[in-house]
GROMACS .gro file of C-alpha atoms in nm:
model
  211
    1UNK     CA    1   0.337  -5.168   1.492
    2UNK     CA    2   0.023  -4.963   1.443
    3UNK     CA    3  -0.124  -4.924   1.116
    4UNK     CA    4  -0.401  -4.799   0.944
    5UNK     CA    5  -0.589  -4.909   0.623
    6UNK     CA    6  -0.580  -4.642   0.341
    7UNK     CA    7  -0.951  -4.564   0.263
    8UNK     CA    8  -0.846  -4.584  -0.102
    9UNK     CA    9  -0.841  -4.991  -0.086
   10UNK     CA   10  -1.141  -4.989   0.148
   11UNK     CA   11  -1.455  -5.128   0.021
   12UNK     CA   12  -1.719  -4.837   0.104
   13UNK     CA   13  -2.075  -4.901   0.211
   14UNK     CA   14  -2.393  -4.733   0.313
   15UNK     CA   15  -2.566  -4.647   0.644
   16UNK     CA   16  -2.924  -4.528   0.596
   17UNK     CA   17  -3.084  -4.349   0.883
   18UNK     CA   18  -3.161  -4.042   1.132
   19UNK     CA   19  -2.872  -3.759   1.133
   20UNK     CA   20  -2.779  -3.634   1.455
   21UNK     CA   21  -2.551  -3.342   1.555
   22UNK     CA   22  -2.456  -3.326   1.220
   23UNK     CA   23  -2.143  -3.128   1.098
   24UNK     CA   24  -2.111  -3.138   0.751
   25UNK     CA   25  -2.098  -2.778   0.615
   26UNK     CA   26  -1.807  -2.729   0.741
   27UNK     CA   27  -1.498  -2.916   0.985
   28UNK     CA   28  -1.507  -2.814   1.308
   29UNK     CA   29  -1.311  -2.787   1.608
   30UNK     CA   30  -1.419  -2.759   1.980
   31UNK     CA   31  -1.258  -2.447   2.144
   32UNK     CA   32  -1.180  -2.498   2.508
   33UNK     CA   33  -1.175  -2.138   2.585
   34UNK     CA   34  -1.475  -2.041   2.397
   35UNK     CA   35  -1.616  -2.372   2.526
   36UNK     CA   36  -1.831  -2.422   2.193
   37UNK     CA   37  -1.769  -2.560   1.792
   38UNK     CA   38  -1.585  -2.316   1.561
   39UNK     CA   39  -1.524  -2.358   1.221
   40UNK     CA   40  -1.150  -2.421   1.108
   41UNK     CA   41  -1.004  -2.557   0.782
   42UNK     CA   42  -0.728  -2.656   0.905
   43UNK     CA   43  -0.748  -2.899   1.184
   44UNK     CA   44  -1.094  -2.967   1.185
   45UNK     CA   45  -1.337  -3.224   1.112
   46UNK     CA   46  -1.687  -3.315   0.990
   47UNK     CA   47  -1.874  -3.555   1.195
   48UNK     CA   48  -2.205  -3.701   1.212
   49UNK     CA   49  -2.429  -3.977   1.396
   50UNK     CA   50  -2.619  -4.193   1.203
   51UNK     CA   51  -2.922  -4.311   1.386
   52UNK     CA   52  -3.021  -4.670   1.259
   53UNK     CA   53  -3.276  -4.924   1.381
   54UNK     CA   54  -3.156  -5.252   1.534
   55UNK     CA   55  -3.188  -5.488   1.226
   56UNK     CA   56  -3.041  -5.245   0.974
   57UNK     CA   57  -2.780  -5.196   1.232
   58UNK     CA   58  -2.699  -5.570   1.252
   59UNK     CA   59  -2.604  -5.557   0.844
   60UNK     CA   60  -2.356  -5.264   0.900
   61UNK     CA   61  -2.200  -5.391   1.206
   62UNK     CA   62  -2.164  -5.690   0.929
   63UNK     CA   63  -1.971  -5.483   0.717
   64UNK     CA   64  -1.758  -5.310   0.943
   65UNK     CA   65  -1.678  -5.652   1.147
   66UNK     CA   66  -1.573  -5.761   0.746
   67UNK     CA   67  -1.394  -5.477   0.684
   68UNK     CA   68  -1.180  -5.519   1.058
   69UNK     CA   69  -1.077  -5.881   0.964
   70UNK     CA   70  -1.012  -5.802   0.633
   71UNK     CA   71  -0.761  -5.532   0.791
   72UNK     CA   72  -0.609  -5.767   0.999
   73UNK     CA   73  -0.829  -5.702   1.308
   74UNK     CA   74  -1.001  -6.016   1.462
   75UNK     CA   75  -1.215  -5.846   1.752
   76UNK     CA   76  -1.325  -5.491   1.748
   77UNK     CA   77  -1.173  -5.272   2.090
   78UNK     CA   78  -1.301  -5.006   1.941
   79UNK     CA   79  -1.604  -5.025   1.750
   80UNK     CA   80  -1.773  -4.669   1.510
   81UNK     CA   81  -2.056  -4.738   1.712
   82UNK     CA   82  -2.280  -4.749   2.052
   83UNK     CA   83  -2.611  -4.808   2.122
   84UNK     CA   84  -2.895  -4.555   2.165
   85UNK     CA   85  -3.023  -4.468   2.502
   86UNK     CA   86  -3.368  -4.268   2.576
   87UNK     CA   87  -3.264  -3.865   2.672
   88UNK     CA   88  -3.506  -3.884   2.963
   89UNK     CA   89  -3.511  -4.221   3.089
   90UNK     CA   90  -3.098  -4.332   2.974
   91UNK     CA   91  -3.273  -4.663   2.894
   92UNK     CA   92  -3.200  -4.837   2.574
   93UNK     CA   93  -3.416  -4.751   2.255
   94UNK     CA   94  -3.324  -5.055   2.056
   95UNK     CA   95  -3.143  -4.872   1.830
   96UNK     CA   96  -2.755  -4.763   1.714
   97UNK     CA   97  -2.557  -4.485   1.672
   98UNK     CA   98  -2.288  -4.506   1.425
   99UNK     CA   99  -2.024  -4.229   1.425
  100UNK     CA  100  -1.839  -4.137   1.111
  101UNK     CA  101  -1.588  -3.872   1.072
  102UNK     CA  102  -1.379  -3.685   0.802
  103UNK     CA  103  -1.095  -3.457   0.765
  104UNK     CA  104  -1.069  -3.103   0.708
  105UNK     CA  105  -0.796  -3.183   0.433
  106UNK     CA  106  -0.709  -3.467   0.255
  107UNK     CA  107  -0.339  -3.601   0.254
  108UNK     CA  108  -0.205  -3.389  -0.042
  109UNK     CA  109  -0.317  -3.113   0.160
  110UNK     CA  110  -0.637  -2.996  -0.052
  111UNK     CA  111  -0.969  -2.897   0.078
  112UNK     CA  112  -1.241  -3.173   0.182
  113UNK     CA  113  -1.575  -3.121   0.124
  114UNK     CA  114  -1.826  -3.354   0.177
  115UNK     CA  115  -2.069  -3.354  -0.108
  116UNK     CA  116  -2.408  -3.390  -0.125
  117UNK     CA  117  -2.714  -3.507  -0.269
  118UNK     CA  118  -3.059  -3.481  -0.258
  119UNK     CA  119  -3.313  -3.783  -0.344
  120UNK     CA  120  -3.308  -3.774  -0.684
  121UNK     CA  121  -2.910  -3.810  -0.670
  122UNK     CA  122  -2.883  -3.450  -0.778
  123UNK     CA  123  -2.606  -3.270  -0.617
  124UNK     CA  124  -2.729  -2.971  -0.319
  125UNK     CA  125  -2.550  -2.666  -0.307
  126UNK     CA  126  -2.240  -2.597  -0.112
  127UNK     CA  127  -2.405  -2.436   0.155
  128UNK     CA  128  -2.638  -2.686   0.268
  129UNK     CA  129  -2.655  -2.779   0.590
  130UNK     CA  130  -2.764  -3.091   0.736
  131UNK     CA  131  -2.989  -3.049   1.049
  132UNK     CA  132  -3.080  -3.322   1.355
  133UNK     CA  133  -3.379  -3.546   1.233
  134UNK     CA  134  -3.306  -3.552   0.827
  135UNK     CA  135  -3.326  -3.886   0.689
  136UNK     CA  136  -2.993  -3.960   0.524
  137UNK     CA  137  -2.770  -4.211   0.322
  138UNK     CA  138  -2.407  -4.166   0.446
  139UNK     CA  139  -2.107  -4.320   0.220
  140UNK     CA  140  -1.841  -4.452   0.428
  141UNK     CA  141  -1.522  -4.605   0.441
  142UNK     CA  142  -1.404  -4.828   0.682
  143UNK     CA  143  -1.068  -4.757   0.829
  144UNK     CA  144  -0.889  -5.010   1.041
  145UNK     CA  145  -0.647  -4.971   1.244
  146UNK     CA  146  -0.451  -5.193   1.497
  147UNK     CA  147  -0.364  -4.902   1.813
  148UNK     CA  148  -0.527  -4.964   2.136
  149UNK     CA  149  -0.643  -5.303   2.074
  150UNK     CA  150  -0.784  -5.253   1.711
  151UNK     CA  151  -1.088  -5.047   1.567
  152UNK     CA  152  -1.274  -4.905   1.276
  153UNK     CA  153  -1.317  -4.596   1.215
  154UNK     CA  154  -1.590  -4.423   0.952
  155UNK     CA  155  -1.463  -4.193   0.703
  156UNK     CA  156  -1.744  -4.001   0.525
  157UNK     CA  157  -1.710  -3.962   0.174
  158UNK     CA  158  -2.047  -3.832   0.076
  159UNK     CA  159  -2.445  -3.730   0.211
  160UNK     CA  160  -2.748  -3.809  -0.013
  161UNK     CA  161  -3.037  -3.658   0.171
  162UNK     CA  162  -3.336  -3.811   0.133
  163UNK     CA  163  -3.532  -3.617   0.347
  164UNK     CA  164  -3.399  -3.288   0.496
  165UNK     CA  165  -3.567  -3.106   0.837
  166UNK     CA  166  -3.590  -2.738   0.797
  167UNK     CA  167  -3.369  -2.545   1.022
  168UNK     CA  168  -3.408  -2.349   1.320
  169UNK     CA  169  -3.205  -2.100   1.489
  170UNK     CA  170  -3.176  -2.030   1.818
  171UNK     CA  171  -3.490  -1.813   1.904
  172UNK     CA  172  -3.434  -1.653   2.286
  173UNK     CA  173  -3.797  -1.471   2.304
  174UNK     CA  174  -4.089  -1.603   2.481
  175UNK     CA  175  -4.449  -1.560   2.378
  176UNK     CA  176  -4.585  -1.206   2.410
  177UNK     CA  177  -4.939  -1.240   2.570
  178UNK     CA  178  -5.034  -0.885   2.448
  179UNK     CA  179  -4.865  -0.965   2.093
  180UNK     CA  180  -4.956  -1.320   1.953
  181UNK     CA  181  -4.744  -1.450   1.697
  182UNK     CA  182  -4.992  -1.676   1.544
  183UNK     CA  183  -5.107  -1.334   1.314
  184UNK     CA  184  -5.485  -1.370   1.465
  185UNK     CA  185  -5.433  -1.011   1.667
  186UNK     CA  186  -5.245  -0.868   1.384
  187UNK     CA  187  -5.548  -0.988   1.165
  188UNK     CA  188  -5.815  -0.823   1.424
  189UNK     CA  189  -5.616  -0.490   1.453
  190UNK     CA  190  -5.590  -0.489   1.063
  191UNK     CA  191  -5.948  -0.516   1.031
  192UNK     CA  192  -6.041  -0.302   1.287
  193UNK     CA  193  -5.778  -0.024   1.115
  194UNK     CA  194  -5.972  -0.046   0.794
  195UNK     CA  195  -6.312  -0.073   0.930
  196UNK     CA  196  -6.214   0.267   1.099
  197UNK     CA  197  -6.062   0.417   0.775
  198UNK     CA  198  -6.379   0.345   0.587
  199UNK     CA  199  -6.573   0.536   0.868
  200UNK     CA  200  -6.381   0.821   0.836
  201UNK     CA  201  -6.407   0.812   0.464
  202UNK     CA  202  -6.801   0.813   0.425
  203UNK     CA  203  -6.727   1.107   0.672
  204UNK     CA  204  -6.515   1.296   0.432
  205UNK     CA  205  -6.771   1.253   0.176
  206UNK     CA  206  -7.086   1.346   0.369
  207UNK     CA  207  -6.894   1.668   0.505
  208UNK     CA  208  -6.759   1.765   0.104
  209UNK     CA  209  -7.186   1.703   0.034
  210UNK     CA  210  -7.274   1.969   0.282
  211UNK     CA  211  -7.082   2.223   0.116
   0.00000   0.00000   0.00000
């Protein structure tokens, strides 16, 4: 018979690392007909990657290997984790992905929300959102379960950001030639604007003179 291990007598842990595709704002769902994420509070979920380097990654695959056997799992089948490979070349990087997940409710059918906190252990507003590239510590817990050969899985139950990248949305414009966004045109024309505005000014004054 299948069962799982209640997070509540799970020991949590740590992973520090890299976020990637994080989704932590809010628990998502993929919509086959839109054929994108969309926010829903019902049956979605937050997820994230957590990007670690290979000896870090040996003391968490520690833990979660602890946390199996202590479930009653001997051998991983399916493990919270894989290992990197390079976008361009699909060669291995060295390091690990480890891919954690959480609920859009909790069992008594309230809200989750994954909290978070900034580096000084301060919690962020409600509204943050987590982008590719910050530098994160993610609070876990290990859930075991015994289906399809045995696993973990990573439930998050909070984000301390230590470093956060800014976001970027999706910009569809290319560079004007004729308009530069680096403000050195803008600059030019400016000058050149008030340059020609102070001509026309000593103009105004040596026309009042004459009468």
């Amino acid at each position: 018979m299948a069962t799982n291990t209640p997070a509540s007598k799970a020991t949590p842990f740590m992973i520090r690392g890299i976020a990637a595709y994080p989704k932590l704002n809010a628990p998502y769902r993929y919509d086959q007909t839109l054929r994108k994420s969309v926010v829903d509070h019902e049956n979605g979920s937050y997820s994230v990657d957590i990007i670690v380097d290979a000896a870090a990654a040996k003391t968490v695959k520690a833990a979660i290997e602890a946390a199996a056997k202590t479930g009653g799992v001997k051998a991983i089948k399916n493990p919270p984790w894989t290992a990197e490979e390079d976008a361009t070349t699909g060669e291995p990087t060295g390091r690990v992905r480890f891919k954690a997940k959480g609920y859009a409710k909790r069992k008594d059918g309230t809200p989750n929300r994954i909290s978070h906190f900034d580096a000084n252990a301060r919690p962020m507003p409600a509204d943050t959102r987590l982008t590719s590239g910050s530098d994160v510590r993610v609070q876990v817990y290990p859930r075991v379960f015994t289906a399809l050969g045995g696993g973990v899985r990573l439930e998050i139950n909070a984000v301390q950001v230590l470093r956060l990248v800014a976001y970027e949305g999706h910009n569809p414009f290319g560079v004007d030639p004729e308009f530069a966004a680096d403000g050195d045109d803008d600059d030019a024309a400016g000058a050149a604007d008030e340059q020609q505005q102070q001509q026309q000014g000593k103009g105004d004054d040596a026309t009042s003179l004459d009468f």
